[in-house]
mmCIF file of C-alpha atoms in Angstrom:
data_model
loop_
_atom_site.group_PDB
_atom_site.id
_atom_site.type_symbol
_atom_site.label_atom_id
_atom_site.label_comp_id
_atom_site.label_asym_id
_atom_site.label_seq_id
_atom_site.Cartn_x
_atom_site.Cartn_y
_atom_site.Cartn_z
ATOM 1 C CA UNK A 28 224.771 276.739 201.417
ATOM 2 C CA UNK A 29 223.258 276.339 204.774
ATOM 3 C CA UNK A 30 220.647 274.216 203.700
ATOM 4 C CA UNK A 31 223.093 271.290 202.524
ATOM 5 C CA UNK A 32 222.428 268.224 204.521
ATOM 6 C CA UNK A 33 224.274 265.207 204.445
ATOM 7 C CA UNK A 34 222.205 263.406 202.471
ATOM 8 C CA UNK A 35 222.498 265.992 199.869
ATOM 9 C CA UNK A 36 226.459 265.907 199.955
ATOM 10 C CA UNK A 37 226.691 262.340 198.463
ATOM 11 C CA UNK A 38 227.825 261.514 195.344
ATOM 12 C CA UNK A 39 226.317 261.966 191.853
ATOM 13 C CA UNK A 40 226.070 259.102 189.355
ATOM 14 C CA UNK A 41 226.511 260.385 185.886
ATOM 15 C CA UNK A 42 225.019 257.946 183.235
ATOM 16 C CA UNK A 43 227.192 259.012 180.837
ATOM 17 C CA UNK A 44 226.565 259.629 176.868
ATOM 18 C CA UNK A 45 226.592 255.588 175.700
ATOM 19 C CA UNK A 46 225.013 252.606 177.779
ATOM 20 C CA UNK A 47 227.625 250.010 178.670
ATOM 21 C CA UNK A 48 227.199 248.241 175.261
ATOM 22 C CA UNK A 49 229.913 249.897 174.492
ATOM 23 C CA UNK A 50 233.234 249.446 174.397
ATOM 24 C CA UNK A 51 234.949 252.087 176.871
ATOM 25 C CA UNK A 52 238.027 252.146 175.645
ATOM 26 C CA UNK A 53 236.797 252.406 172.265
ATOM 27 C CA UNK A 54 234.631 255.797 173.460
ATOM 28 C CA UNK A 55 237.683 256.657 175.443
ATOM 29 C CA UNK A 56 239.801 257.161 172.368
ATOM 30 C CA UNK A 57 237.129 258.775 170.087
ATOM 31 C CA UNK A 58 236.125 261.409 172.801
ATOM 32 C CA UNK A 59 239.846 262.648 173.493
ATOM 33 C CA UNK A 60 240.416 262.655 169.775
ATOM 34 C CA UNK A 61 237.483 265.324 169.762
ATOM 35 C CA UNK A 62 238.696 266.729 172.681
ATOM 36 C CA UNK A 63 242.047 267.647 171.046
ATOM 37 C CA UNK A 64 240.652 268.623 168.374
ATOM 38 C CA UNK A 65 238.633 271.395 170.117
ATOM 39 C CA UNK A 66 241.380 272.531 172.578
ATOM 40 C CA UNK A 67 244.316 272.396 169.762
ATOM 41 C CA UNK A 68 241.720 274.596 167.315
ATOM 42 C CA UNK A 69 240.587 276.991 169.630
ATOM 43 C CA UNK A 70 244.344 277.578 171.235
ATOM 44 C CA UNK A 71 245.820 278.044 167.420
ATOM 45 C CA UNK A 72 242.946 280.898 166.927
ATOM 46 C CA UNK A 73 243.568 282.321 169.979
ATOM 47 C CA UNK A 74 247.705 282.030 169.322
ATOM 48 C CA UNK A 75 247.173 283.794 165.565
ATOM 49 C CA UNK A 76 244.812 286.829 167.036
ATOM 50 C CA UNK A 77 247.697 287.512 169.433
ATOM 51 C CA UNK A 78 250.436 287.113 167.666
ATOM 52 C CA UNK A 79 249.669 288.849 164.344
ATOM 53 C CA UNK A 80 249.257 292.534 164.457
ATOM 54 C CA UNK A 81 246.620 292.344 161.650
ATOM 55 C CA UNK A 82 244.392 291.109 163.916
ATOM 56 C CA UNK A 83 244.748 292.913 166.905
ATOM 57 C CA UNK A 84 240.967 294.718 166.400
ATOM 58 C CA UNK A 85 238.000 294.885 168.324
ATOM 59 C CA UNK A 86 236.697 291.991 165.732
ATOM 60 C CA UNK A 87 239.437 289.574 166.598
ATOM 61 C CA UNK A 88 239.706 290.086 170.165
ATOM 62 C CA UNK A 89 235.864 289.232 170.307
ATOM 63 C CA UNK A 90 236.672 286.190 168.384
ATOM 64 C CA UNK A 91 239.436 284.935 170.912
ATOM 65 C CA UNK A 92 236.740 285.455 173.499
ATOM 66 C CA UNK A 93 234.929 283.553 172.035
ATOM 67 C CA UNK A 94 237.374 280.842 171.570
ATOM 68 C CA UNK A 95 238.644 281.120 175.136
ATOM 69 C CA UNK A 96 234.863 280.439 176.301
ATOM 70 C CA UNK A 97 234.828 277.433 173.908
ATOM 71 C CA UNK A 98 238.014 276.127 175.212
ATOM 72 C CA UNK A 99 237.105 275.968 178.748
ATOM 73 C CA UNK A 100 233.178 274.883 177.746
ATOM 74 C CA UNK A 101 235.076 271.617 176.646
ATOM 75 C CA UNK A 102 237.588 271.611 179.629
ATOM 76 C CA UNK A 103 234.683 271.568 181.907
ATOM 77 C CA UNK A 104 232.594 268.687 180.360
ATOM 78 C CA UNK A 105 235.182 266.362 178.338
ATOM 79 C CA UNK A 106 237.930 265.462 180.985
ATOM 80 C CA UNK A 107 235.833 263.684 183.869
ATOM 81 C CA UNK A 108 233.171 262.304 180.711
ATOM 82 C CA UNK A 109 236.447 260.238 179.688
ATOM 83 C CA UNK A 110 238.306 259.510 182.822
ATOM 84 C CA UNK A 111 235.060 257.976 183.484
ATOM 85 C CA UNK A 112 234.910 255.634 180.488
ATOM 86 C CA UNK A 113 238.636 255.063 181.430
ATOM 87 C CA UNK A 114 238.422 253.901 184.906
ATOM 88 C CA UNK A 115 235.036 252.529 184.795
ATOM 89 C CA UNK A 116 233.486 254.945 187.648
ATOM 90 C CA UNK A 117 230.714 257.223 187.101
ATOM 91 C CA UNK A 118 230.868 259.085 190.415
ATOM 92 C CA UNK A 119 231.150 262.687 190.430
ATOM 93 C CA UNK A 120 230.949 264.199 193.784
ATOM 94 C CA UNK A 121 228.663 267.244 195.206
ATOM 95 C CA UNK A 122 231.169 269.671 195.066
ATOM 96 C CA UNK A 123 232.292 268.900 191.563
ATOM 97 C CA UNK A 124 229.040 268.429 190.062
ATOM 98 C CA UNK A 125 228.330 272.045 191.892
ATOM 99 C CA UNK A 126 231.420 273.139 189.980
ATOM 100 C CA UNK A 127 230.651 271.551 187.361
ATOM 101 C CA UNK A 128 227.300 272.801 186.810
ATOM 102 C CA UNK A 129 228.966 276.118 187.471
ATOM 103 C CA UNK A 130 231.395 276.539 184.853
ATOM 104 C CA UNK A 131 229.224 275.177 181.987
ATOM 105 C CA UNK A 132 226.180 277.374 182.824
ATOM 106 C CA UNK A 133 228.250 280.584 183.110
ATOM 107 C CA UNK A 134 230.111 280.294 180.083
ATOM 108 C CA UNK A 135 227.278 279.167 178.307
ATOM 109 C CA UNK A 136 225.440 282.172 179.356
ATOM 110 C CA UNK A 137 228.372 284.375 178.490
ATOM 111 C CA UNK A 138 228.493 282.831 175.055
ATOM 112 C CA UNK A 139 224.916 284.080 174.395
ATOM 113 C CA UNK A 140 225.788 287.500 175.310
ATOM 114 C CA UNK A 141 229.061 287.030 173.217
ATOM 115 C CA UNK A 142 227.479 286.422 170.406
ATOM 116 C CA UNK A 143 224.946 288.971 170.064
ATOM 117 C CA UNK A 144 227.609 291.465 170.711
ATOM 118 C CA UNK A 145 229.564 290.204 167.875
ATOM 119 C CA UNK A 146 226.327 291.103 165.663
ATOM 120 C CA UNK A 147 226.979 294.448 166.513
ATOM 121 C CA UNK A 148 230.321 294.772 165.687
ATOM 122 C CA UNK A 149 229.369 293.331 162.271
ATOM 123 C CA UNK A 150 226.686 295.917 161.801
ATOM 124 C CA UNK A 151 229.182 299.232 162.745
ATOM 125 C CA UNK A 152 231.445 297.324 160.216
ATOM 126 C CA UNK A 153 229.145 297.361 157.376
ATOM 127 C CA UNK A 154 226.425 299.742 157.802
ATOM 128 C CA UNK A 155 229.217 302.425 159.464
ATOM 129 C CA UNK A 156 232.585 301.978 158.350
ATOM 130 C CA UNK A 157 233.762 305.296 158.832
ATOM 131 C CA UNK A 158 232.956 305.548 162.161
ATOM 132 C CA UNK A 159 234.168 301.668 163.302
ATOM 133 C CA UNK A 160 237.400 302.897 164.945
ATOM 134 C CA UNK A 161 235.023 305.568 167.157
ATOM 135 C CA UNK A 162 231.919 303.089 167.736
ATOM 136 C CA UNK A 163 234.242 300.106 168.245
ATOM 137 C CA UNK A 164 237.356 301.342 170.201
ATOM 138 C CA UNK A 165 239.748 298.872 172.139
ATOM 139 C CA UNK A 166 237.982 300.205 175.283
ATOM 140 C CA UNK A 167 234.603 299.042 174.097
ATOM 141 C CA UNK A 168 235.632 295.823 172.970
ATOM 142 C CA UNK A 169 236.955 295.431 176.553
ATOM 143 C CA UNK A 170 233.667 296.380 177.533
ATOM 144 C CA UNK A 171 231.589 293.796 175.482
ATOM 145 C CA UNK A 172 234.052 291.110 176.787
ATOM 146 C CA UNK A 173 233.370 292.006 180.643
ATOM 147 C CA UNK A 174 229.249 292.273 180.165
ATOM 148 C CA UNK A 175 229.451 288.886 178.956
ATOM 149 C CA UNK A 176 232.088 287.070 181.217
ATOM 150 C CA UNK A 177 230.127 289.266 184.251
ATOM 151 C CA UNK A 178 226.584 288.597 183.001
ATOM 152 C CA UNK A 179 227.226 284.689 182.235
ATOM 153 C CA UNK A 180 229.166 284.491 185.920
ATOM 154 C CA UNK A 181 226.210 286.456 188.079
ATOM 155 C CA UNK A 182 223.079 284.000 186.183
ATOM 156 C CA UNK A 183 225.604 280.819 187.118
ATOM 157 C CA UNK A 184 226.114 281.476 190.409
ATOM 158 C CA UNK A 185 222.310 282.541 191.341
ATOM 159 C CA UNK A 186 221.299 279.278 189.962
ATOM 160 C CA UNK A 187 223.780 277.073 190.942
ATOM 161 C CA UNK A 188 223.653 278.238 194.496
ATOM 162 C CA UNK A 189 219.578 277.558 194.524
ATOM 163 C CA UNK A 190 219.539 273.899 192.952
ATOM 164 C CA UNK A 191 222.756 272.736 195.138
ATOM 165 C CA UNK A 192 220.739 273.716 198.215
ATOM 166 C CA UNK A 193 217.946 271.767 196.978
ATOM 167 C CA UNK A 194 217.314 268.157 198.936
ATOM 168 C CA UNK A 195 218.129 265.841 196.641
ATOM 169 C CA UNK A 196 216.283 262.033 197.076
ATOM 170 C CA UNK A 197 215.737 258.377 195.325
ATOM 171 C CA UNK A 198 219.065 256.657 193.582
ATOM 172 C CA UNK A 199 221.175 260.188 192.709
ATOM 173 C CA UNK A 200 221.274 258.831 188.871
ATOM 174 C CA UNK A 201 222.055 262.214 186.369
ATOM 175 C CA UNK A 202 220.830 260.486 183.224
ATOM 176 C CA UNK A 203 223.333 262.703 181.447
ATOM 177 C CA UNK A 204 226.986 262.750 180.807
ATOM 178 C CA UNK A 205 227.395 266.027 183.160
ATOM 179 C CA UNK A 206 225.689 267.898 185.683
ATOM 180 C CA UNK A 207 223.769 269.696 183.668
ATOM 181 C CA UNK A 208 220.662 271.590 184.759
ATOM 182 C CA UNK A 209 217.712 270.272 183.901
ATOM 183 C CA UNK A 210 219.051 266.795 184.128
ATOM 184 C CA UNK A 211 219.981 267.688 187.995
ATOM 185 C CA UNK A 212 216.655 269.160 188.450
ATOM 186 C CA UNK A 213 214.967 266.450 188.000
ATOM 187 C CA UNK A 214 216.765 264.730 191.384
ATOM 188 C CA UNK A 215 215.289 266.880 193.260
ATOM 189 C CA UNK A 216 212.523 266.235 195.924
ATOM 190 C CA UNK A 217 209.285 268.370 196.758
ATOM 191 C CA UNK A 218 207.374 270.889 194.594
ATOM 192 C CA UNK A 219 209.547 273.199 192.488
ATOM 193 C CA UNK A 220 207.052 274.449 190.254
ATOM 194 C CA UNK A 221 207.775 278.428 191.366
ATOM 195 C CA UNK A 222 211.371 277.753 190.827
ATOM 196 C CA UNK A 223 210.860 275.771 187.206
ATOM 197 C CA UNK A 224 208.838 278.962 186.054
ATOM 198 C CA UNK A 225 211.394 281.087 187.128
ATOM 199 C CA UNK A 226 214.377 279.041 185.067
ATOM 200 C CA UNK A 227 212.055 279.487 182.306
ATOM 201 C CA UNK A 228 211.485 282.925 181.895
ATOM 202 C CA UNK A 229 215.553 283.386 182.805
ATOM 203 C CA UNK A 230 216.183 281.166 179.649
ATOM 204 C CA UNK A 231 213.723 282.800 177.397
ATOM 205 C CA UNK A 232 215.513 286.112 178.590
ATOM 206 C CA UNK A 233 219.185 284.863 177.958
ATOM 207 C CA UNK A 234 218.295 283.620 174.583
ATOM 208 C CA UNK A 235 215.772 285.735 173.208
ATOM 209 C CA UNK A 236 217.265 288.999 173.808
ATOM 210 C CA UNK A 237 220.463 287.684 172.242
ATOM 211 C CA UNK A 238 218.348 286.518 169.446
ATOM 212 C CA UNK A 239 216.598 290.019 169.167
ATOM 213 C CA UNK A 240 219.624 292.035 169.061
ATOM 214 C CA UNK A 241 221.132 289.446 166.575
ATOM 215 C CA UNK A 242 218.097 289.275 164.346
ATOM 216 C CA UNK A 243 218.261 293.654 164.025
ATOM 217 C CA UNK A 244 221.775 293.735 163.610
ATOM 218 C CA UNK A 245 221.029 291.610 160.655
ATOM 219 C CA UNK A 246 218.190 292.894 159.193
ATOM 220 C CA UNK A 247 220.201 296.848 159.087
ATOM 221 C CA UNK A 248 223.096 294.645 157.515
ATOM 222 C CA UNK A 249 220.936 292.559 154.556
ATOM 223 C CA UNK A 250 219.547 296.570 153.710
ATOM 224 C CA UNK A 251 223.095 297.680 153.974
ATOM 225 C CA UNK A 252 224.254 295.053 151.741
ATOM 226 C CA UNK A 253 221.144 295.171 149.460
ATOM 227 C CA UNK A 254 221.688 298.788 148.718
ATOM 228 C CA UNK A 255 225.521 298.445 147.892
ATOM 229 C CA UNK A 256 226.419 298.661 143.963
ATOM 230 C CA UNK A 257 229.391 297.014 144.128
ATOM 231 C CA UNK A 258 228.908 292.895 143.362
ATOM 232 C CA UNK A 259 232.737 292.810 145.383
ATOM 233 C CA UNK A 260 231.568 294.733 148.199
ATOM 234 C CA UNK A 261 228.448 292.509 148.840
ATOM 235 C CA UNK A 262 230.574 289.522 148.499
ATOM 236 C CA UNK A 263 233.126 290.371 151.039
ATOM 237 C CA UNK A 264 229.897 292.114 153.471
ATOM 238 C CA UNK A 265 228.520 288.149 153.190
ATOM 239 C CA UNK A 266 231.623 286.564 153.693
ATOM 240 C CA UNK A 267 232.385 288.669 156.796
ATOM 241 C CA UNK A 268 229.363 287.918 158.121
ATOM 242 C CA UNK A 269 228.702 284.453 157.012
ATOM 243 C CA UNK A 270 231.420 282.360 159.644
ATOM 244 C CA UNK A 271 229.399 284.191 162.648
ATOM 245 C CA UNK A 272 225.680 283.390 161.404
ATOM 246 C CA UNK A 273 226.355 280.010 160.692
ATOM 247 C CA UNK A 274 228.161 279.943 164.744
ATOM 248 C CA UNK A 275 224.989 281.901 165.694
ATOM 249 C CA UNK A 276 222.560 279.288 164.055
ATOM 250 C CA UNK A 277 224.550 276.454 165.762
ATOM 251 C CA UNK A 278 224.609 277.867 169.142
ATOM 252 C CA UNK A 279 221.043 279.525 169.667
ATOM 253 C CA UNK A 280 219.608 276.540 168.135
ATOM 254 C CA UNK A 281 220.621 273.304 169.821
ATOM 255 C CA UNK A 282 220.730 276.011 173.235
ATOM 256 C CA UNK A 283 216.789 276.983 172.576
ATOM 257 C CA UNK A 284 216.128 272.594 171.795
ATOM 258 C CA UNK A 285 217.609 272.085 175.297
ATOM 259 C CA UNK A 286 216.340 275.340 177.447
ATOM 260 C CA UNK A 287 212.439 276.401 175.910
ATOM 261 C CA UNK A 288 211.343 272.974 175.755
ATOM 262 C CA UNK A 289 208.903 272.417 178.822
ATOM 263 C CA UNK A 290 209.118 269.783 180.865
ATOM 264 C CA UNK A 291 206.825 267.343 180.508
ATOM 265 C CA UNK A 292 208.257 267.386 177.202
ATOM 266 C CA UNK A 293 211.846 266.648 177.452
ATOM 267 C CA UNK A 294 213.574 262.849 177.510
ATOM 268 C CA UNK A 295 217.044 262.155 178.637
ATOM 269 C CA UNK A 296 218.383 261.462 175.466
ATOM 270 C CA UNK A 297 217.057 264.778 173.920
ATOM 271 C CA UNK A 298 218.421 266.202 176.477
ATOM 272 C CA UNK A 299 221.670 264.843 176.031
ATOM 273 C CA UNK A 300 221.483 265.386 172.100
ATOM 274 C CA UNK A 301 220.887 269.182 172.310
ATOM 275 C CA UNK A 302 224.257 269.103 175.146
ATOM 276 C CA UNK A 303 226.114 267.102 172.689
ATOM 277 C CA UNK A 304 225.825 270.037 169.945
ATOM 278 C CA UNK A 305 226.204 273.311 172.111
ATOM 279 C CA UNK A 306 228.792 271.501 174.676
ATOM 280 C CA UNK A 307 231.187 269.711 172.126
ATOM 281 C CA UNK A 308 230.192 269.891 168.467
ATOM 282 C CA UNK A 309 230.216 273.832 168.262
ATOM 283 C CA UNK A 310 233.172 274.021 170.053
ATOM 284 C CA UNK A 311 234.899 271.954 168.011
ATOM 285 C CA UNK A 312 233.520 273.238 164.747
ATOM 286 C CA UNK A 313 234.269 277.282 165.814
ATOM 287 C CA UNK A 314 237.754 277.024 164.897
ATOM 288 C CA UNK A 315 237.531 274.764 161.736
ATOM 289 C CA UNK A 316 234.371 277.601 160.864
ATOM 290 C CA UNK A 317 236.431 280.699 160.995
ATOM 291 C CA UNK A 318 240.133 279.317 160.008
ATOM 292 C CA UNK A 319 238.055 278.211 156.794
ATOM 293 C CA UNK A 320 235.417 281.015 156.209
ATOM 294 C CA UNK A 321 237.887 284.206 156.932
ATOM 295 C CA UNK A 322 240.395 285.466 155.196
ATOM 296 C CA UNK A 323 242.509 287.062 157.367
ATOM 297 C CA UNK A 324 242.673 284.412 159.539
ATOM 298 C CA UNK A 325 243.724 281.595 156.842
ATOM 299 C CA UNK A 326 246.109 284.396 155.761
ATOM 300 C CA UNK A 327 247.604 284.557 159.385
ATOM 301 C CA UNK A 328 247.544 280.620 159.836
ATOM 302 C CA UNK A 329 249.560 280.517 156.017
ATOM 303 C CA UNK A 330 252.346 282.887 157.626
ATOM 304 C CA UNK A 331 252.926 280.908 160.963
ATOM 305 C CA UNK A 332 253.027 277.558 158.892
ATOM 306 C CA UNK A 333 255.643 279.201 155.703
ATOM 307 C CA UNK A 334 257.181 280.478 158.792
ATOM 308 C CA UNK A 335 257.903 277.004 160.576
ATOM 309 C CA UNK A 336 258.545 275.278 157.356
ATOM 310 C CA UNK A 337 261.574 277.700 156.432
ATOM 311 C CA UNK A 338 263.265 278.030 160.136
#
């Protein structure tokens, strides 16, 4: 903090996700309409896991997690990406592109976690059923949900607090339509090679372990599965499992495009490309993915609607 200067307070200029050739109003319009579609989806999924008592297990809760994270991921970029189009300003200033940057990279990080803890409940579920209520208590699903707030929170604020004290030089342009890291980085002045290295092997850490756990949980499942007689019992093992793979695939992909690339390899509108699907695509598809995919869910969603229609 003490290595702010004044230069480094001004404002950020955030190029947004169009050029000007288009109309703002016009982008305006279609990113709110995505925008309420992602807040609307992920609040109903979080309203149905609390409000139905079928749903009030270690598996659900996760999910609302899950949906809370994606809620806020899109509360943090959307809002300023359209009051921008709106008003015609693209100024952010330090403090909220510090914020900013903040908020996206912790819950980003604690949707990594998330989601390879998830693969775990999944694997007590199939490959230990009788023991699900022992391995996967209310206490440990607390649990699971603090690692990955805690974990996502600590690796924000270490990183946010070294690249805002960075000097920052030239015209302050984020060719990106949020302060998001590596597009930041790249306003900064002097050699940051040590620091660049360091990002990188955080990353590969973040995501890979994730990845790992994921990837076992899996592979103990498909043997699980594989060994079952039962043509019913593999089809509802794959269906239970299907809605958080194809999340999974979604998430760790576009976040390993954006985060394992090197450098010299990366252009802004890759960059913004791989944001576009982990920041507001997969948030907005979560909901649709799991309403659709899970039973107990579209069952839940069925009995507020029949209940609405007939009071």
């Amino acid at each position: 903090m003490c290595g702010w200067n004044q230069t480094s307070l001004e404002d950020f200029i955030l190029q947004g996700l169009f050029d000007d050739s288009f109309n703002h109003l016009c982008l305006f319009l279609l990113i709110m309409l995505v925008f309420l579609t992602a807040v609307s989806g992920n609040s109903l999924t979080i309203l149905l896991i609390c409000t139905d008592p079928r749903l009030h297990t270690p598996m659900y809760f996760l999910l609302s997690q899950l949906s809370l994270l994606d809620l806020m991921h899109v509360s943090t970029t959307i809002p300023k990406m359209a009051s921008n189009y709106l008003s015609g300003k693209k100024s952010i200033s330090f403090v909220g592109c510090a914020t900013q940057h903040f908020m996206y990279l912790s819950l980003g990080g604690a949707e990594c976690v998330l989601l390879a803890l998830m693969s775990y409940d999944r694997y007590v579920a199939i490959c230990h059923p009788l023991r699900y209520t022992v391995l996967m208590s209310r206490r440990v699903g607390v649990m699971m949900a603090v690692i990955s707030w805690l974990s996502g929170s600590v690796n924000s604020l270490i990183h946010t607090s070294i690249l805002m004290s960075f000097p920052f030089c030239g015209s302050r342009i984020i060719h990106h339509f949020y302060c998001e890291f590596p597009a930041v980085l790249k306003l900064v002045c002097g050699n940051i090679t040590l620091y660049e290295t360091t990002v990188y092997i955080c990353s590969v850490v973040l995501l890979l372990l994730p990845i790992i756990l994921v990837s076992t949980s899996y592979g103990f499942i498909l043997h699980s599965v594989m060994q079952m007689r039962s043509a019913g019992s593999k089809r509802n093992a794959f269906a239970t499992c299907s809605s958080h793979l194809i999340v999974v695939s979604l998430w760790y992909g576009a976040s390993m495009f954006s985060y394992m690339r090197p450098r010299s390899q990366r252009t802004p509108l890759q960059d913004k490309v791989g944001s576009v699907f982990y920041s507001i695509i997969t948030p907005t598809l979560n909901p649709l993915i799991y309403t659709l995919r899970n039973k107990d869910v579209a069952k839940a969603l069925k009995k507020v609607l029949r209940r609405d229609i007939f009071t």
